[in-house]
Short mmCIF file of N, CA and C in Angstrom, two decimals:
data_model
loop_
_atom_site.label_atom_id
_atom_site.label_comp_id
_atom_site.label_asym_id
_atom_site.label_seq_id
_atom_site.Cartn_x
_atom_site.Cartn_y
_atom_site.Cartn_z
N MET A 217 -21.66 6.81 -58.63
CA MET A 217 -21.76 8.09 -58.07
C MET A 217 -20.26 8.80 -58.03
N PRO A 218 -20.47 10.10 -58.72
CA PRO A 218 -19.06 10.93 -58.49
C PRO A 218 -18.89 11.23 -57.07
N GLY A 219 -17.60 11.38 -56.59
CA GLY A 219 -17.35 11.95 -55.30
C GLY A 219 -17.21 10.86 -54.42
N VAL A 220 -17.94 9.58 -54.40
CA VAL A 220 -18.10 8.69 -53.59
C VAL A 220 -16.94 7.52 -53.86
N ALA A 221 -16.02 7.23 -52.77
CA ALA A 221 -15.08 6.21 -52.95
C ALA A 221 -15.69 5.00 -52.93
N ALA A 222 -15.01 3.88 -53.73
CA ALA A 222 -15.59 2.71 -53.65
C ALA A 222 -14.85 2.03 -52.66
N PRO A 223 -15.57 1.06 -51.96
CA PRO A 223 -15.03 0.34 -50.91
C PRO A 223 -13.73 -0.42 -51.14
N ALA A 224 -12.68 -0.44 -50.30
CA ALA A 224 -11.60 -1.23 -50.47
C ALA A 224 -11.74 -2.69 -50.57
N PRO A 225 -11.02 -3.47 -51.60
CA PRO A 225 -11.14 -4.86 -51.82
C PRO A 225 -10.83 -5.51 -50.52
N GLU A 226 -11.60 -6.59 -50.20
CA GLU A 226 -11.24 -7.33 -48.76
C GLU A 226 -9.77 -8.00 -48.95
N GLY A 227 -9.12 -7.88 -47.75
CA GLY A 227 -7.69 -8.19 -47.73
C GLY A 227 -6.64 -7.05 -47.96
N THR A 228 -7.12 -5.87 -48.32
CA THR A 228 -6.33 -4.99 -48.49
C THR A 228 -5.64 -4.32 -47.28
N HIS A 229 -6.44 -4.12 -46.35
CA HIS A 229 -6.05 -3.69 -44.86
C HIS A 229 -4.99 -4.78 -44.37
N ALA A 230 -5.34 -5.91 -44.54
CA ALA A 230 -4.39 -6.93 -43.80
C ALA A 230 -2.99 -6.99 -44.60
N ARG A 231 -3.25 -6.96 -46.12
CA ARG A 231 -1.83 -6.96 -46.77
C ARG A 231 -0.89 -5.64 -46.51
N ARG A 232 -1.73 -4.52 -46.35
CA ARG A 232 -0.83 -3.36 -45.88
C ARG A 232 -0.33 -3.51 -44.58
N ASN A 233 -0.98 -4.10 -43.65
CA ASN A 233 -0.33 -4.27 -42.17
C ASN A 233 0.87 -5.30 -42.41
N VAL A 234 0.59 -6.15 -43.23
CA VAL A 234 1.80 -7.07 -43.33
C VAL A 234 3.12 -6.46 -43.88
N ALA A 235 2.94 -5.88 -45.01
CA ALA A 235 3.78 -4.96 -45.58
C ALA A 235 4.42 -3.99 -44.63
N VAL A 236 3.73 -3.26 -43.99
CA VAL A 236 4.36 -2.27 -42.98
C VAL A 236 5.01 -2.99 -41.81
N THR A 237 4.62 -4.20 -41.35
CA THR A 237 5.21 -4.87 -40.47
C THR A 237 6.60 -5.47 -40.95
N ALA A 238 6.63 -5.78 -42.14
CA ALA A 238 7.90 -6.46 -42.83
C ALA A 238 8.96 -5.36 -42.98
N VAL A 239 8.46 -4.24 -43.34
CA VAL A 239 9.31 -3.11 -43.81
C VAL A 239 9.92 -2.51 -42.27
N VAL A 240 9.14 -2.65 -41.21
CA VAL A 240 9.69 -2.11 -39.95
C VAL A 240 10.61 -3.24 -39.48
N ALA A 241 10.30 -4.37 -39.65
CA ALA A 241 11.12 -5.44 -39.17
C ALA A 241 12.55 -5.46 -39.96
N ALA A 242 12.45 -5.30 -41.28
CA ALA A 242 13.77 -5.39 -42.12
C ALA A 242 14.69 -4.15 -41.59
N LEU A 243 14.12 -2.93 -41.39
CA LEU A 243 14.72 -1.69 -41.14
C LEU A 243 15.47 -2.08 -39.64
N GLY A 244 14.57 -2.58 -38.54
CA GLY A 244 15.36 -3.03 -37.43
C GLY A 244 16.35 -3.79 -37.48
N GLY A 245 16.30 -4.84 -38.39
CA GLY A 245 17.48 -5.75 -38.58
C GLY A 245 18.49 -5.11 -39.16
N LEU A 246 18.43 -4.24 -40.05
CA LEU A 246 19.49 -3.51 -40.79
C LEU A 246 20.02 -2.66 -39.76
N LEU A 247 19.38 -1.82 -38.99
CA LEU A 247 19.99 -1.02 -37.94
C LEU A 247 20.72 -1.78 -37.01
N PHE A 248 20.18 -2.91 -36.56
CA PHE A 248 20.81 -3.80 -35.49
C PHE A 248 22.16 -4.34 -35.92
N GLY A 249 22.27 -4.70 -37.37
CA GLY A 249 23.54 -5.18 -37.91
C GLY A 249 24.46 -4.10 -38.05
N TYR A 250 24.05 -2.93 -38.24
CA TYR A 250 24.91 -1.86 -38.48
C TYR A 250 25.58 -1.43 -37.14
N ASP A 251 24.81 -1.40 -36.14
CA ASP A 251 25.17 -0.96 -34.71
C ASP A 251 26.23 -2.13 -34.42
N THR A 252 25.90 -3.48 -34.66
CA THR A 252 26.88 -4.36 -34.13
C THR A 252 28.29 -4.24 -34.92
N GLY A 253 28.19 -4.02 -36.18
CA GLY A 253 29.46 -3.78 -37.13
C GLY A 253 30.27 -2.65 -36.54
N ILE A 254 29.52 -1.64 -36.15
CA ILE A 254 30.29 -0.36 -35.70
C ILE A 254 30.84 -0.67 -34.40
N ILE A 255 30.11 -1.42 -33.47
CA ILE A 255 30.77 -1.74 -32.17
C ILE A 255 31.98 -2.59 -32.35
N ALA A 256 31.87 -3.63 -33.37
CA ALA A 256 32.95 -4.47 -33.36
C ALA A 256 34.23 -3.86 -34.07
N SER A 257 34.01 -2.90 -34.93
CA SER A 257 35.17 -2.20 -35.38
C SER A 257 35.88 -1.21 -34.24
N ALA A 258 35.00 -0.79 -33.44
CA ALA A 258 35.47 0.30 -32.36
C ALA A 258 36.04 -0.49 -31.24
N LEU A 259 35.72 -1.79 -31.00
CA LEU A 259 36.05 -2.68 -29.95
C LEU A 259 37.70 -2.85 -30.14
N LEU A 260 38.06 -2.84 -31.48
CA LEU A 260 39.60 -3.00 -31.54
C LEU A 260 40.38 -1.94 -30.75
N PHE A 261 39.77 -0.63 -30.88
CA PHE A 261 40.33 0.43 -30.18
C PHE A 261 40.26 0.50 -28.75
N ILE A 262 39.12 0.26 -28.36
CA ILE A 262 38.59 0.23 -26.98
C ILE A 262 39.26 -0.88 -26.06
N ARG A 263 39.63 -2.08 -26.61
CA ARG A 263 40.26 -3.01 -25.90
C ARG A 263 41.59 -2.50 -25.56
N ASP A 264 42.27 -2.09 -26.54
CA ASP A 264 43.73 -1.67 -26.34
C ASP A 264 43.74 -0.39 -25.22
N ASP A 265 42.82 0.63 -25.53
CA ASP A 265 42.72 1.78 -24.68
C ASP A 265 42.61 1.40 -23.18
N PHE A 266 41.63 0.48 -22.90
CA PHE A 266 41.12 0.16 -21.60
C PHE A 266 41.50 -0.99 -21.14
N GLY A 267 42.24 -1.85 -21.99
CA GLY A 267 42.72 -3.10 -21.41
C GLY A 267 41.75 -4.10 -20.99
N LEU A 268 40.62 -4.19 -21.77
CA LEU A 268 39.54 -5.07 -21.57
C LEU A 268 39.74 -6.59 -21.55
N SER A 269 39.26 -7.33 -20.49
CA SER A 269 39.20 -8.84 -20.82
C SER A 269 38.06 -9.17 -21.79
N SER A 270 37.80 -10.47 -22.21
CA SER A 270 37.14 -10.78 -23.06
C SER A 270 35.64 -10.88 -22.70
N PHE A 271 35.46 -11.06 -21.28
CA PHE A 271 34.16 -10.78 -20.75
C PHE A 271 33.70 -9.45 -20.71
N GLN A 272 34.74 -8.40 -20.35
CA GLN A 272 34.42 -7.14 -20.29
C GLN A 272 33.99 -6.71 -21.88
N GLN A 273 34.84 -7.26 -22.89
CA GLN A 273 34.43 -6.75 -24.28
C GLN A 273 32.74 -7.07 -24.52
N GLY A 274 32.61 -8.34 -23.99
CA GLY A 274 31.25 -8.86 -24.27
C GLY A 274 30.10 -7.75 -23.60
N MET A 275 30.54 -7.43 -22.47
CA MET A 275 29.61 -6.68 -21.84
C MET A 275 29.54 -5.26 -22.56
N VAL A 276 30.60 -4.85 -22.99
CA VAL A 276 30.48 -3.49 -23.89
C VAL A 276 29.62 -3.63 -25.11
N VAL A 277 29.73 -4.74 -25.96
CA VAL A 277 28.98 -5.23 -27.01
C VAL A 277 27.50 -5.40 -26.73
N SER A 278 27.35 -6.06 -25.68
CA SER A 278 25.90 -6.18 -25.21
C SER A 278 25.30 -5.00 -24.63
N ALA A 279 25.93 -3.90 -24.41
CA ALA A 279 25.26 -2.66 -23.80
C ALA A 279 24.49 -2.05 -24.76
N VAL A 280 24.81 -2.18 -26.14
CA VAL A 280 24.13 -1.39 -27.22
C VAL A 280 22.70 -2.04 -27.37
N PRO A 281 22.47 -3.44 -27.68
CA PRO A 281 21.12 -3.86 -27.87
C PRO A 281 20.36 -3.80 -26.60
N ILE A 282 20.90 -3.92 -25.28
CA ILE A 282 20.10 -3.79 -24.15
C ILE A 282 19.57 -2.08 -24.09
N GLY A 283 20.73 -1.32 -24.42
CA GLY A 283 20.30 -0.08 -24.46
C GLY A 283 18.92 0.40 -25.28
N ALA A 284 19.16 -0.30 -26.57
CA ALA A 284 17.81 -0.27 -27.54
C ALA A 284 16.61 -0.82 -26.99
N VAL A 285 16.68 -1.95 -26.26
CA VAL A 285 15.56 -2.63 -25.93
C VAL A 285 14.89 -1.60 -24.94
N PHE A 286 15.84 -1.05 -24.03
CA PHE A 286 15.13 0.08 -22.88
C PHE A 286 14.61 1.21 -23.53
N GLY A 287 15.39 1.65 -24.47
CA GLY A 287 14.80 2.75 -25.36
C GLY A 287 13.48 2.61 -25.86
N ALA A 288 13.40 1.41 -26.60
CA ALA A 288 12.20 1.06 -27.09
C ALA A 288 11.15 0.70 -26.22
N GLY A 289 11.27 0.35 -24.91
CA GLY A 289 10.30 0.16 -24.04
C GLY A 289 9.79 1.57 -23.50
N VAL A 290 10.78 2.63 -23.44
CA VAL A 290 10.43 3.88 -23.01
C VAL A 290 9.49 4.54 -23.84
N GLU A 291 9.79 4.45 -25.11
CA GLU A 291 9.20 5.10 -26.30
C GLU A 291 7.75 4.42 -26.41
N ALA A 292 7.58 3.05 -26.13
CA ALA A 292 6.26 2.46 -26.32
C ALA A 292 5.34 2.61 -25.30
N GLN A 293 5.74 3.44 -24.23
CA GLN A 293 4.82 3.72 -23.02
C GLN A 293 3.61 4.32 -23.73
N PRO A 294 2.53 4.04 -23.27
CA PRO A 294 1.26 4.98 -23.76
C PRO A 294 1.36 6.42 -23.65
N ARG A 295 0.65 7.08 -24.60
CA ARG A 295 0.75 8.50 -24.50
C ARG A 295 0.19 8.96 -23.13
N ARG A 296 -1.00 8.23 -22.85
CA ARG A 296 -1.78 8.67 -21.74
C ARG A 296 -0.94 8.51 -20.40
N ALA A 297 -0.06 7.51 -20.27
CA ALA A 297 0.74 7.36 -19.08
C ALA A 297 1.64 8.56 -19.14
N ARG A 298 2.20 9.01 -20.18
CA ARG A 298 3.11 10.11 -20.32
C ARG A 298 2.42 11.29 -20.08
N ALA A 299 1.33 11.53 -20.54
CA ALA A 299 0.64 12.78 -20.24
C ALA A 299 0.26 12.83 -18.78
N ALA A 300 -0.07 11.80 -18.06
CA ALA A 300 -0.45 11.76 -16.63
C ALA A 300 0.80 12.06 -15.79
N ALA A 301 1.89 11.81 -16.40
CA ALA A 301 3.24 11.96 -15.64
C ALA A 301 3.67 13.52 -15.74
N ARG A 302 3.08 14.10 -16.60
CA ARG A 302 3.46 15.56 -16.80
C ARG A 302 2.94 16.40 -15.63
N PRO A 303 3.85 17.31 -15.31
CA PRO A 303 3.21 18.17 -14.31
C PRO A 303 2.13 19.12 -14.68
N ARG A 304 1.13 19.20 -13.86
CA ARG A 304 -0.13 20.00 -14.14
C ARG A 304 0.06 21.42 -13.67
N PRO A 305 -0.65 22.50 -14.18
CA PRO A 305 -0.71 23.72 -13.84
C PRO A 305 -1.51 23.84 -12.58
N PRO A 306 -1.10 24.87 -11.89
CA PRO A 306 -1.85 25.21 -10.42
C PRO A 306 -3.31 25.23 -10.77
N PRO A 307 -4.10 24.91 -9.79
CA PRO A 307 -5.53 24.97 -9.96
C PRO A 307 -5.98 26.34 -10.21
N SER A 308 -5.44 27.28 -9.79
CA SER A 308 -6.10 28.71 -10.22
C SER A 308 -6.07 28.99 -11.66
N SER A 309 -4.82 28.58 -12.32
CA SER A 309 -4.83 28.67 -13.75
C SER A 309 -5.91 27.88 -14.43
N ARG A 310 -6.20 26.73 -13.81
CA ARG A 310 -7.17 25.88 -14.71
C ARG A 310 -8.60 26.29 -14.42
N ARG A 311 -8.90 26.93 -13.38
CA ARG A 311 -10.20 27.74 -13.09
C ARG A 311 -10.29 28.69 -14.09
N ARG A 312 -9.25 29.68 -14.33
CA ARG A 312 -9.03 30.97 -15.12
C ARG A 312 -9.62 30.19 -16.74
N LYS A 313 -8.86 29.10 -17.09
CA LYS A 313 -9.12 28.76 -18.30
C LYS A 313 -10.57 28.33 -18.49
N ALA A 314 -11.19 27.60 -17.61
CA ALA A 314 -12.60 27.11 -17.67
C ALA A 314 -13.39 28.33 -17.70
N ARG A 315 -13.03 29.40 -16.93
CA ARG A 315 -13.97 30.52 -16.98
C ARG A 315 -13.77 31.25 -18.31
N THR A 316 -12.68 31.36 -18.79
CA THR A 316 -12.44 31.89 -20.22
C THR A 316 -13.35 31.11 -21.40
N ARG A 317 -13.36 29.82 -21.21
CA ARG A 317 -14.14 28.87 -22.15
C ARG A 317 -15.51 29.29 -21.96
N ALA A 318 -15.92 29.37 -20.85
CA ALA A 318 -17.40 29.57 -20.62
C ALA A 318 -18.02 30.84 -21.30
N LEU A 319 -17.12 31.79 -21.40
CA LEU A 319 -17.56 33.10 -21.85
C LEU A 319 -17.55 33.04 -23.40
#
């Protein structure tokens, strides 16, 4: 029948999910490695400028992935929870909108 799409073969959806997951994981690993390389090269200058001990250098380097985990957790928060946290307009404007929709 023209205009009717044929059903997708079985397993196509699962393969696509695996491919997307693999791409996201590879990109995450690439960015994590890039960040680590940048911090390692910047640490040469930071160590001399601030006179950091080896423990303090480790804290500087570990702050980057800890910040990334925190940022990912904030972004992964469900949209509904973020929408509930937004300030709502005063009740008078909500009634006005409801009245306008009714007309």
